[in-house]
Each structure stands twice: as C-alpha cells, then as structure tokens.
XYZ file of N, CA and C in Angstrom:
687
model
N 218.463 50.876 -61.765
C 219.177 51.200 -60.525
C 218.209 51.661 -59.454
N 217.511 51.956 -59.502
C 216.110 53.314 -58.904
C 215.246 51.705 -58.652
N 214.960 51.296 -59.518
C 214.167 50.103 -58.611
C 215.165 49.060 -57.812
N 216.418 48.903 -57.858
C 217.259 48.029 -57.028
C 217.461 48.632 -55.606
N 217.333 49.811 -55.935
C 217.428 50.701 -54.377
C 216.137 50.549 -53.523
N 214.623 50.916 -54.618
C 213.839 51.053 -53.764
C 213.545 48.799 -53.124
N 213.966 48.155 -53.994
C 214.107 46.638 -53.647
C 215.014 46.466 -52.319
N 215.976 47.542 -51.834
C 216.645 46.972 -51.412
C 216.255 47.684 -50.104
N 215.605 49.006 -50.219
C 214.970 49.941 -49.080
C 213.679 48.754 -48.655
N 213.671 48.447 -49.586
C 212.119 47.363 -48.373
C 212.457 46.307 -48.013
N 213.389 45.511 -48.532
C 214.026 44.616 -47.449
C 214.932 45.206 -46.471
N 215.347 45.879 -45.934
C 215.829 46.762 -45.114
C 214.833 46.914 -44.007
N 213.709 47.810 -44.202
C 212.703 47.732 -43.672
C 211.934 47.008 -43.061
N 211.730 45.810 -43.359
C 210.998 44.725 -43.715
C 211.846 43.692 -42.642
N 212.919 43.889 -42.545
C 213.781 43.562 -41.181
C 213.215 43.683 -39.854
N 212.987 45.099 -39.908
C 212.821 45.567 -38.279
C 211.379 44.928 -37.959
N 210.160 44.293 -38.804
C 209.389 43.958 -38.458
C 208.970 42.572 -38.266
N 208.614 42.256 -37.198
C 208.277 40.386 -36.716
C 207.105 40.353 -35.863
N 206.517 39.416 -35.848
C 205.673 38.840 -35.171
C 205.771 39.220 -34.031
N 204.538 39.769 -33.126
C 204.782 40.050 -31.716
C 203.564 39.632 -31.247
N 202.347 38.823 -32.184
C 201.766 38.647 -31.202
C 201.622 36.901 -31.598
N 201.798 35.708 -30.248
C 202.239 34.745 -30.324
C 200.992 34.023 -29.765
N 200.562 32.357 -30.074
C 199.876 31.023 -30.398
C 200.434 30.705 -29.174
N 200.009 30.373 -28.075
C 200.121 29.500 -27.054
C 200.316 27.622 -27.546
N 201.250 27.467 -28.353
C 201.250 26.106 -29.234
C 201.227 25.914 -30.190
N 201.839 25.107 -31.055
C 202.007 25.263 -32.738
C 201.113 24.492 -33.433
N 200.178 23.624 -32.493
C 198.803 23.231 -32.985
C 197.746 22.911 -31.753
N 196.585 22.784 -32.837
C 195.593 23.210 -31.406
C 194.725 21.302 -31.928
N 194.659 21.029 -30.508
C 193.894 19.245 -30.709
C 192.925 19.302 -30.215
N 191.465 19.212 -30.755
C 190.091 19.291 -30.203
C 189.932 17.998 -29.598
N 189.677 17.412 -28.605
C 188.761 16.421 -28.283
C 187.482 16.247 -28.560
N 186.871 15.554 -28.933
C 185.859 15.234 -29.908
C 184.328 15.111 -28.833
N 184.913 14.564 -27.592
C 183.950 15.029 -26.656
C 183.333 16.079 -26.006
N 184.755 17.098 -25.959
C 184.532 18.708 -25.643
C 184.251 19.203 -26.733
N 184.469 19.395 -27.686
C 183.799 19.859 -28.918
C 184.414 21.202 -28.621
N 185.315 22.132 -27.533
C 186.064 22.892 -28.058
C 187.308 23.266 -27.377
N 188.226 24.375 -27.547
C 189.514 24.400 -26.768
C 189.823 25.493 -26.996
N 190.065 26.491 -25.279
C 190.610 27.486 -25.404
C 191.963 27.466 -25.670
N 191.881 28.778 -26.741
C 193.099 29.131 -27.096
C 193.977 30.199 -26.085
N 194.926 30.478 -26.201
C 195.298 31.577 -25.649
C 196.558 32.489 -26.607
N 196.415 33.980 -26.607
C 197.455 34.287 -27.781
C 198.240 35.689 -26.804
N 199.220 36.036 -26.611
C 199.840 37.125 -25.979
C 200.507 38.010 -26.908
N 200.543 39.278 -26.647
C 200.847 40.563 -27.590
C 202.576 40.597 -27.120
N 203.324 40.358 -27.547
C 204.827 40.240 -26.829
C 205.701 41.659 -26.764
N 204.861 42.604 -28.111
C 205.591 43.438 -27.997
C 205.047 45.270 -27.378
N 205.628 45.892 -27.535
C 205.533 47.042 -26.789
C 204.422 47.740 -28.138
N 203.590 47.637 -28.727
C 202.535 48.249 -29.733
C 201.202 47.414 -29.350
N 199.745 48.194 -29.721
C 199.219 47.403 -29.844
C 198.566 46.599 -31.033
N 198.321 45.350 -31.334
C 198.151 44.596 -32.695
C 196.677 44.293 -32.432
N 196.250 44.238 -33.913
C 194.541 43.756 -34.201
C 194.913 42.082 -34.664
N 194.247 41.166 -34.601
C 194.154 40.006 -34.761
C 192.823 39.855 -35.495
N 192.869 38.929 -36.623
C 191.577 38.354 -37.385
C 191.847 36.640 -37.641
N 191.433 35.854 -36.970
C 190.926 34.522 -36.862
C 190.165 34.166 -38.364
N 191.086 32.509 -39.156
C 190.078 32.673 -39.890
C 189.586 31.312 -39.874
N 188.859 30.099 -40.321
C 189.018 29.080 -40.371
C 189.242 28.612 -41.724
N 190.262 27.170 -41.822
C 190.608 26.957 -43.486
C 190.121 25.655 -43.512
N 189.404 25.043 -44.736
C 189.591 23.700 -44.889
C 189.614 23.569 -46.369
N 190.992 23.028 -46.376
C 191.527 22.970 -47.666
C 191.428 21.670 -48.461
N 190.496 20.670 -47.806
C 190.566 19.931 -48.623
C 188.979 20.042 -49.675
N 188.017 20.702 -49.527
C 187.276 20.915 -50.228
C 186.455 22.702 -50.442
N 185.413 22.965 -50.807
C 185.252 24.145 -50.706
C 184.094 24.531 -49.819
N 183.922 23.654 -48.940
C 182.596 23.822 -47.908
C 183.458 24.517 -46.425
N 182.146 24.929 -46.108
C 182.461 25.579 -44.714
C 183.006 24.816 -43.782
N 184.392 25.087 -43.255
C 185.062 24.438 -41.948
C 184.533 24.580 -41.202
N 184.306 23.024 -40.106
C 183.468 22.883 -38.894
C 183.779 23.229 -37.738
N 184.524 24.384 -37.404
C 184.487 25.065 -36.100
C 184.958 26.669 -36.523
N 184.534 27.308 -35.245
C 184.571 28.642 -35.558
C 185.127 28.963 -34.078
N 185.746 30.423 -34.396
C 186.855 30.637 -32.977
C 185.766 32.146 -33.019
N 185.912 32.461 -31.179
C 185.340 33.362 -30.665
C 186.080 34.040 -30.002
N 186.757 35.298 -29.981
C 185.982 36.364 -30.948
C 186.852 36.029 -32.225
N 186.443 36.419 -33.430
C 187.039 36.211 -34.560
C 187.776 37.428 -34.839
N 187.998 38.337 -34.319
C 188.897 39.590 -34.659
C 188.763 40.540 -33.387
N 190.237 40.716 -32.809
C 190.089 41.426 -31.711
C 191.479 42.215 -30.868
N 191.688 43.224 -30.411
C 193.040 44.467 -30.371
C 193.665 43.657 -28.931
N 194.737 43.336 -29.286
C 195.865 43.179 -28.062
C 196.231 43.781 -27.957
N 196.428 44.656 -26.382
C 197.046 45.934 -26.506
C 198.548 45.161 -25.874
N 199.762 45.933 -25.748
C 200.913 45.574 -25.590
C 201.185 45.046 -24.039
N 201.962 43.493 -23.950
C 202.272 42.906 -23.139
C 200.878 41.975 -22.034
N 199.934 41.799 -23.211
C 199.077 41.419 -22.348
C 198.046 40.315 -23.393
N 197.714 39.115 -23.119
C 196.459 38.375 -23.339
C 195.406 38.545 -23.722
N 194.919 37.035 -24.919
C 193.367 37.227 -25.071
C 193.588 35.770 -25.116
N 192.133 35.408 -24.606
C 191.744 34.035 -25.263
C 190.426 34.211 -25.925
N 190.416 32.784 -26.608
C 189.506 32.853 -27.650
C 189.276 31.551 -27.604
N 187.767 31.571 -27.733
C 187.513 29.960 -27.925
C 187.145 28.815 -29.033
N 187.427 28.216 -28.991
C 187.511 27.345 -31.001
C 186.476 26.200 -30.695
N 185.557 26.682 -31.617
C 184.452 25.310 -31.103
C 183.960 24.658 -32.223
N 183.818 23.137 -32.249
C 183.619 22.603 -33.530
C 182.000 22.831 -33.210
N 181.671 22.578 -34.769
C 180.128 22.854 -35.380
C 179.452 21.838 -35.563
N 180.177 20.762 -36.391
C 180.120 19.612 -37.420
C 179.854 18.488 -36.612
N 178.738 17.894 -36.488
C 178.386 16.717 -35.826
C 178.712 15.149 -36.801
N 178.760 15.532 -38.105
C 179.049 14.521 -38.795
C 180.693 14.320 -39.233
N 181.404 14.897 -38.657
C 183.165 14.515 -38.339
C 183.063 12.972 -38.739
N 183.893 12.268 -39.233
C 184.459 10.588 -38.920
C 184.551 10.883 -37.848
N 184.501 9.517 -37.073
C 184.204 9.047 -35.682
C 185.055 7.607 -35.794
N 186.376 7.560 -36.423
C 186.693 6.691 -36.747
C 188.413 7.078 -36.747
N 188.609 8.219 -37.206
C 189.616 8.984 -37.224
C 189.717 10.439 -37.564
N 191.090 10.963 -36.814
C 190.875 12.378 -37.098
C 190.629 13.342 -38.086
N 190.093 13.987 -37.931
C 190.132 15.216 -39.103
C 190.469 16.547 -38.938
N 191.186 16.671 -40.015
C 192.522 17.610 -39.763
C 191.990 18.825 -40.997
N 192.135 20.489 -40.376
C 191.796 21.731 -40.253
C 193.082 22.485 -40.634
N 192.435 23.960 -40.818
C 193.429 25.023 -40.326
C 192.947 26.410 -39.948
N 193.537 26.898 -39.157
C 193.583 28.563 -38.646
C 194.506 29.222 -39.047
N 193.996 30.591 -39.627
C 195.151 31.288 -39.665
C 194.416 32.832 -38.686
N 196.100 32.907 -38.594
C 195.777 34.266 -37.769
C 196.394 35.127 -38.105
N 196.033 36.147 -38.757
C 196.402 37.302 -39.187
C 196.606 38.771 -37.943
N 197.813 38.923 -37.975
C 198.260 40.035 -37.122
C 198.320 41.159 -38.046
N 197.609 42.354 -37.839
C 198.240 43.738 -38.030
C 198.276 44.949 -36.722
N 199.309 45.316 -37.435
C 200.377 45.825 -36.503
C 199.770 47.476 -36.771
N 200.178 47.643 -35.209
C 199.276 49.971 -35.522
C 200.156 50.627 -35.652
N 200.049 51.854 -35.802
C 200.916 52.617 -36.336
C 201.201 53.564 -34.904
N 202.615 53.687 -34.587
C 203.137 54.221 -33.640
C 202.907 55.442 -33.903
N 202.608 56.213 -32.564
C 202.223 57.198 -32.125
C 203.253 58.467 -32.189
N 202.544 59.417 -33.440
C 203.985 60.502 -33.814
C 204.409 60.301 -35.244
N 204.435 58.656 -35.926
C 204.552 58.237 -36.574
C 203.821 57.611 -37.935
N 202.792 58.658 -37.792
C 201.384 58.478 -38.731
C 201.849 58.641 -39.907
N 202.532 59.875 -40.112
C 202.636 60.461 -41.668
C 204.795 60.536 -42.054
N 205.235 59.170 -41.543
C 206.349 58.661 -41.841
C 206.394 57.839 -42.655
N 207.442 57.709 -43.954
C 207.216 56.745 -44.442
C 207.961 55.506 -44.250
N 206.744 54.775 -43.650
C 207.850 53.176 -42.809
C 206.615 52.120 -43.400
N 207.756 51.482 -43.989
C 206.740 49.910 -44.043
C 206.505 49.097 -42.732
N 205.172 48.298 -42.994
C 204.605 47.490 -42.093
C 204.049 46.285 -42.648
N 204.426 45.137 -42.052
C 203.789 44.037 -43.114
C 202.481 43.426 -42.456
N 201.787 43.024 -42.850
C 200.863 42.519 -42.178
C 201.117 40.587 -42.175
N 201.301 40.390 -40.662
C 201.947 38.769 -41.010
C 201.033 37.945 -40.949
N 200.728 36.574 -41.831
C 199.591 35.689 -41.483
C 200.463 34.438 -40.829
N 199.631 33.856 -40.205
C 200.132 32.720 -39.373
C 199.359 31.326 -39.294
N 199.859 30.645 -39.739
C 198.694 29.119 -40.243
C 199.027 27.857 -38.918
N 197.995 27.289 -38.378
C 198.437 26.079 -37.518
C 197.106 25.135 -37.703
N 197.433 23.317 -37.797
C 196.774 23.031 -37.589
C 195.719 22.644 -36.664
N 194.443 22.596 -36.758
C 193.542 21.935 -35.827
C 192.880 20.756 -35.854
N 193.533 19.914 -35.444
C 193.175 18.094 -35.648
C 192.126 18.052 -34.550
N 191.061 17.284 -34.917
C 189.687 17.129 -34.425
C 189.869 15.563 -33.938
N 189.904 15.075 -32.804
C 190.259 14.018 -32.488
C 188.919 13.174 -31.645
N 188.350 12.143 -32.277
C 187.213 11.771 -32.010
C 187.272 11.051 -30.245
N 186.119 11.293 -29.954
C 185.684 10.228 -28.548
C 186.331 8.793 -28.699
N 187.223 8.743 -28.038
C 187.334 6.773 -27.737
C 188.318 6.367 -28.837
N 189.076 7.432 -29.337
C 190.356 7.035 -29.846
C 191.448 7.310 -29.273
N 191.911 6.387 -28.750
C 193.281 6.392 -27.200
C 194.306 6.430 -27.936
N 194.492 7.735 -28.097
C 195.905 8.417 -28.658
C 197.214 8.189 -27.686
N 198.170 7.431 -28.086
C 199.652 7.661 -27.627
C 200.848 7.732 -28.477
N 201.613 8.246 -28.390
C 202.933 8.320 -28.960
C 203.533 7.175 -29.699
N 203.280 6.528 -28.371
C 203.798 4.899 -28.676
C 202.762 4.034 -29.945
N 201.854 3.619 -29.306
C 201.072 3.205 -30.662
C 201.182 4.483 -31.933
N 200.828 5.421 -31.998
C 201.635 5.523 -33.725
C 202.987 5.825 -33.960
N 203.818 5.878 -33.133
C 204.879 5.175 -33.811
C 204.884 3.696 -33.883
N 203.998 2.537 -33.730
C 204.419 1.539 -33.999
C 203.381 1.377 -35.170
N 202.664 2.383 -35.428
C 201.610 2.045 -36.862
C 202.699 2.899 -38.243
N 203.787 3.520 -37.865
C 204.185 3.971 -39.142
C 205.549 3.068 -39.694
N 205.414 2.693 -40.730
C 206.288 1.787 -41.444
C 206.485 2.077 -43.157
N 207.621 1.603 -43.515
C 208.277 2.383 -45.188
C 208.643 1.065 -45.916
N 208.511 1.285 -46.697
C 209.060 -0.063 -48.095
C 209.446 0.976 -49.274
N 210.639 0.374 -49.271
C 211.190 0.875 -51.005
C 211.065 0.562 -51.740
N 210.736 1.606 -52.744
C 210.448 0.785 -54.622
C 210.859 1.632 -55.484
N 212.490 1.167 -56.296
C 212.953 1.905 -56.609
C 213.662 2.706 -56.045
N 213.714 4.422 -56.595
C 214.002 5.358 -55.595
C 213.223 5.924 -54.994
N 211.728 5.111 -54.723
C 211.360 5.726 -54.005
C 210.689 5.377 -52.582
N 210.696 6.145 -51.812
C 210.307 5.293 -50.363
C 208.810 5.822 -49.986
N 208.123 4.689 -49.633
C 206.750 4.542 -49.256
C 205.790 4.474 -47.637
N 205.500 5.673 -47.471
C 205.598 5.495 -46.589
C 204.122 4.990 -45.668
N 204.097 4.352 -44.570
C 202.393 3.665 -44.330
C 202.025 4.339 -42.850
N 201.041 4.823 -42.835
C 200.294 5.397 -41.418
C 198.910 4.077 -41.472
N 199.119 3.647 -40.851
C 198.203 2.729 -40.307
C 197.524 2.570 -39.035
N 197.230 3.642 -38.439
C 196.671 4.250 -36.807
C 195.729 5.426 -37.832
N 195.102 5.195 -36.720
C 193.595 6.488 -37.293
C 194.259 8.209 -36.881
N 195.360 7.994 -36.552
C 195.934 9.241 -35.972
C 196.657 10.143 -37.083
N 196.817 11.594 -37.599
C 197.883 12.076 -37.938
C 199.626 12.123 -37.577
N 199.946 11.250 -38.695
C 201.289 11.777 -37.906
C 201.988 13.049 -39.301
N 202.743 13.277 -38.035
C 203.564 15.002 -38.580
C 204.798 14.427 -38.695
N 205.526 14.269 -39.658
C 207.465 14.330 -39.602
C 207.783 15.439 -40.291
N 208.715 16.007 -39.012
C 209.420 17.439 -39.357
C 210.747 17.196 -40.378
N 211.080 15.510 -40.486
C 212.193 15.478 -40.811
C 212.089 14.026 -41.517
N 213.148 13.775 -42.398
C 213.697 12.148 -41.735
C 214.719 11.765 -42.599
N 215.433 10.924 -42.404
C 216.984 10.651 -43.092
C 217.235 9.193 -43.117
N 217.544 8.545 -44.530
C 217.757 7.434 -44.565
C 219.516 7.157 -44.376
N 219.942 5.762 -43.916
C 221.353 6.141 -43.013
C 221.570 4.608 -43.089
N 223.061 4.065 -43.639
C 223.529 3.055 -44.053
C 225.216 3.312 -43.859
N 225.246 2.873 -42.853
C 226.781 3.563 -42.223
C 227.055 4.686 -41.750
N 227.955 5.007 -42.841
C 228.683 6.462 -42.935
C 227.458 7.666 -43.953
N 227.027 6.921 -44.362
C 225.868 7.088 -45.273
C 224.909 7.362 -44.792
N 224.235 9.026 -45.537
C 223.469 9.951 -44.842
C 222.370 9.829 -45.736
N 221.399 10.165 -46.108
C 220.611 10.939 -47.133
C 219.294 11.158 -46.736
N 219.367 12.660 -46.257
C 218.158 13.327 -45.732
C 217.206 13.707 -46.489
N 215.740 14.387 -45.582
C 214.806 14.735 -46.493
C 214.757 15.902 -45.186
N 215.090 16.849 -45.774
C 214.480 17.790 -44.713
C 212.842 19.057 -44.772
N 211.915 18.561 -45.938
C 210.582 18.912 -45.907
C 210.079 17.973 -44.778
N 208.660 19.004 -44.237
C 207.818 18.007 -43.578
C 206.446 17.298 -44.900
N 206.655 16.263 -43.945
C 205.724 15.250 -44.293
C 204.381 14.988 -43.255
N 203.023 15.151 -43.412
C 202.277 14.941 -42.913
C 201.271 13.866 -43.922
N 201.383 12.362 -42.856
C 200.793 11.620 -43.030
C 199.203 11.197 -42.280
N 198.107 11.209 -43.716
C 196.789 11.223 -43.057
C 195.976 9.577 -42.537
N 195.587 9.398 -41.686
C 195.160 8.314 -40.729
C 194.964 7.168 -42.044
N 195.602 5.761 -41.727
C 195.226 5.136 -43.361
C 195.967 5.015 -44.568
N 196.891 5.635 -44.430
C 196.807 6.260 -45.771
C 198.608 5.885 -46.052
N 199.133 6.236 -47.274
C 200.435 5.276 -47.780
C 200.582 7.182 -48.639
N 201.766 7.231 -48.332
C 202.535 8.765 -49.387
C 203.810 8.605 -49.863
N 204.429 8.512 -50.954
C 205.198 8.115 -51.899
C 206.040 9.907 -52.106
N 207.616 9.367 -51.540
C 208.477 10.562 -51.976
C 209.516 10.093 -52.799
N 209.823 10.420 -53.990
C 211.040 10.195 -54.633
C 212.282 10.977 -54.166
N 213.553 10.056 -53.939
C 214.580 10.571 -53.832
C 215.634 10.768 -55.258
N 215.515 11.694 -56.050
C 216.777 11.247 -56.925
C 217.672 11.857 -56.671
N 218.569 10.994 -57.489
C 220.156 11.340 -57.511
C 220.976 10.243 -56.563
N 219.955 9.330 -56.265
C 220.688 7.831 -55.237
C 221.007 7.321 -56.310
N 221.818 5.671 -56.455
C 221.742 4.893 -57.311
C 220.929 3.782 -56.780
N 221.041 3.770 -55.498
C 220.316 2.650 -54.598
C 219.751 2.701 -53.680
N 218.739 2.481 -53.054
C 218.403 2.662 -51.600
C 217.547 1.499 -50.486
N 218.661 0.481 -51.622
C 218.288 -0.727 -50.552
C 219.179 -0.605 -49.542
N 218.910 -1.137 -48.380
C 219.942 -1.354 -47.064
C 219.817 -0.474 -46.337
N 219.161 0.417 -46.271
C 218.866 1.711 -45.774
C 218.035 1.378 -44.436
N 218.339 2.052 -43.628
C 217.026 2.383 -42.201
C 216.922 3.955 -42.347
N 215.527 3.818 -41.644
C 215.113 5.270 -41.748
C 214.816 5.817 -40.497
N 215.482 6.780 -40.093
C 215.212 7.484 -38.828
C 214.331 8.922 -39.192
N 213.307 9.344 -38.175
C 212.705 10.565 -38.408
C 212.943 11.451 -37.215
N 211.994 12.042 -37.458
C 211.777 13.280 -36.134
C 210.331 13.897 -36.249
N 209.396 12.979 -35.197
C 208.150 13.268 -35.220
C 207.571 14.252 -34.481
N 206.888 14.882 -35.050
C 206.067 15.834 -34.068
C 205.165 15.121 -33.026
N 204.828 15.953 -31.869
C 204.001 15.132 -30.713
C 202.721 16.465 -30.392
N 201.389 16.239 -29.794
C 200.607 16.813 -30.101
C 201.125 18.144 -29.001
N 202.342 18.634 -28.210
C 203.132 19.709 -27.897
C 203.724 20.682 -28.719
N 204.003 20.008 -30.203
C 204.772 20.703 -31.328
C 205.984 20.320 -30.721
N 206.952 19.516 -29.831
C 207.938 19.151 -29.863
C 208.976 17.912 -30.759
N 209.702 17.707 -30.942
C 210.152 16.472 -31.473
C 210.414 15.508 -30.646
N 210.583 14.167 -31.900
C 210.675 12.852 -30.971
C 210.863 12.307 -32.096
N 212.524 11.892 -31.984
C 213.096 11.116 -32.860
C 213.183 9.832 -32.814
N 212.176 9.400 -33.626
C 212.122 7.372 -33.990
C 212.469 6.446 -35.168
N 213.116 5.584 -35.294
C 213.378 4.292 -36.059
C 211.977 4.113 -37.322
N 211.803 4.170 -37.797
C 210.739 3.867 -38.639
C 210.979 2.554 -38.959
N 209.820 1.221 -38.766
C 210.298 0.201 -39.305
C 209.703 -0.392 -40.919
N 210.484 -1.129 -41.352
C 210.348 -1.250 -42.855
C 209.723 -2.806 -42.919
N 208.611 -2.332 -43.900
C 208.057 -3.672 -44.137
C 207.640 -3.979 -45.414
C-alpha cells in the first residue's frame, strides 16, 4: 500500500512538470556547403533552465561529425540562446544524406524559497534529427515523393525510397473502400534503401492503395498517394 501511494505521489508530481525550454524546429538540415546552422532554443517558462547539447550517431560507435557551440549553457526565463551546429567530417557521402542526432537535455533550477521542499523535478531529454544534406543535391518535395513506392508480399508491405533523400512518414494507412487499415508508428526511410513492415491480423492486402503523411524538412505534414509497383 505504502509503495502504491508513494507511486502514485510521483506521478502526481511529475504532472506539474514540462518542458519549458523549446527547439526552434523539430529537425535541424545542414547544407553540405555551409557546413553549419544556427540553431535557436527559447526558455518559455518563468524559471531559469541549464541546457547540455549532445551529439548521437547511432549507427556505429565513432565520433559524430558535428559539434554544437556552446555545448551546455543557462537560459534564464523568457529569453534566447543560439548555438551553432557545425559539421566536422569532410568525408560525409556526397551522394546522399546522412542522417544524425541531438539531444538536448534540459534541467530545470530549483525555485527560490524552495530549496529544502520536497518536490520532484525531472530532468527532460529531447532527441531531433540532423540530416546532413550534400552540395548539388536539389531537394524537393515533389521529386521524393515521386521516388517512394510499395509492393506487397504477403502481409507484408514493402516499402522503396529511391531518391538520395530521407524520407520521414509520421503515418500511413492502407484503404480499399470502406476499408481502413492503419499504421500509426513512424517510419523513416534511408536514401536507397527498401523497409519491410508486417501487418497481421489482415487476411489479404491485395487491392489496397496506400496513403501516408510525410514529413517536410519544416516538421510539418503532407499527405501523399504512395504509388505501388
């Protein structure tokens, strides 16, 4: 009983606290010619928060090729920092993008009066990607949506990125009439490359079109037809 209470005192707690200091964008796109891009991050709320910048690259265990300046630094309340993210790595593909991550870790200070209270505080981390987008690859909307295309096999649907570009789907739903059947994980497809999701519990999923909802390098959506080949 004594631990269901104190379980239920920290989600309680654990309420009153959110994110206050905010990413000018839900991903950051280097141009490959500038080699970097200010960020900008604002403190939203009435405290002031410490910030620590980290860089991730998760697809192997070597050092990620850009580094953000300053890497840890105090927003005081209702006011701005920028920081600048600069790639390192001269040997990037030059062919297609390569795709990163940042996280940014907010902790939050302890209100004034309120030192020796006992109040939880969480410390929140915050992950976005940073796609490194080479010189002389003429990125539009339009051309990759006309490089992404699906074939079914089985129950499962296949899906093809064929543009040197990342694409992001926040969403997508296969639809045969009255007939729904969503996927609501995102899917991030890498430049090239073919990713295989099983649906079970269909019996069939021939006849199907597939509609998505793509991300655009704003973090907004943009809902398109996927065509099947």
């Amino acid at each position: 009983m004594l631990k269901s209470l104190v379980l239920l005192f920290l989600a309680f707690s654990a309420m009153f606290c959110q994110a206050s200091v905010v990413l000018n964008g839900t991903r950051v796109i280097v141009e490959g010619a500038k080699k970097e891009k200010t960020l900008q991050f604002t403190n939203t709320g009435d405290q002031p928060a410490l910030i620590q910048i980290q860089a991730i690259n998760l697809n192997n265990h070597s050092v990620p090729p850009f580094v953000a300046l300053p890497q840890i630094f105090r927003i005081a309340p209702e006011a701005g920092q920028t920081v600048k993210l600069n790639v390192t790595e001269n040997n990037l593909p030059q062919d297609r993008e390569s795709l990163f991550y940042m996280d940014y870790t907010e902790i939050p200070s302890l209100k004034k009066g309120l030192e020796d209270k006992n109040k939880l505080y969480l410390i929140i981390k915050n992950r976005v990607k940073v796609i490194v987008r080479p010189n002389g690859l003429n990125f539009s909307m339009d051309n990759l949506k006309n490089a992404l295309s699906y074939h079914i096999q089985g129950h499962d649907i296949v899906f093809r990125n064929a543009s040197p570009f990342y694409a992001n789907i926040r969403s997508f739903a296969l639809v045969k009439g009255n007939n729904r059947v969503p996927w609501h994980e995102a899917v991030t497809l890498a430049p090239f490359s073919e990713q295989r999701i099983t649906l079970k519990g269909q019996s069939s999923l021939q006849g199907y079109t597939l509609n998505a909802v793509l991300i655009n390098d704003f973090g907004a959506d943009e809902r398109i037809n996927v065509n099947e080949k």
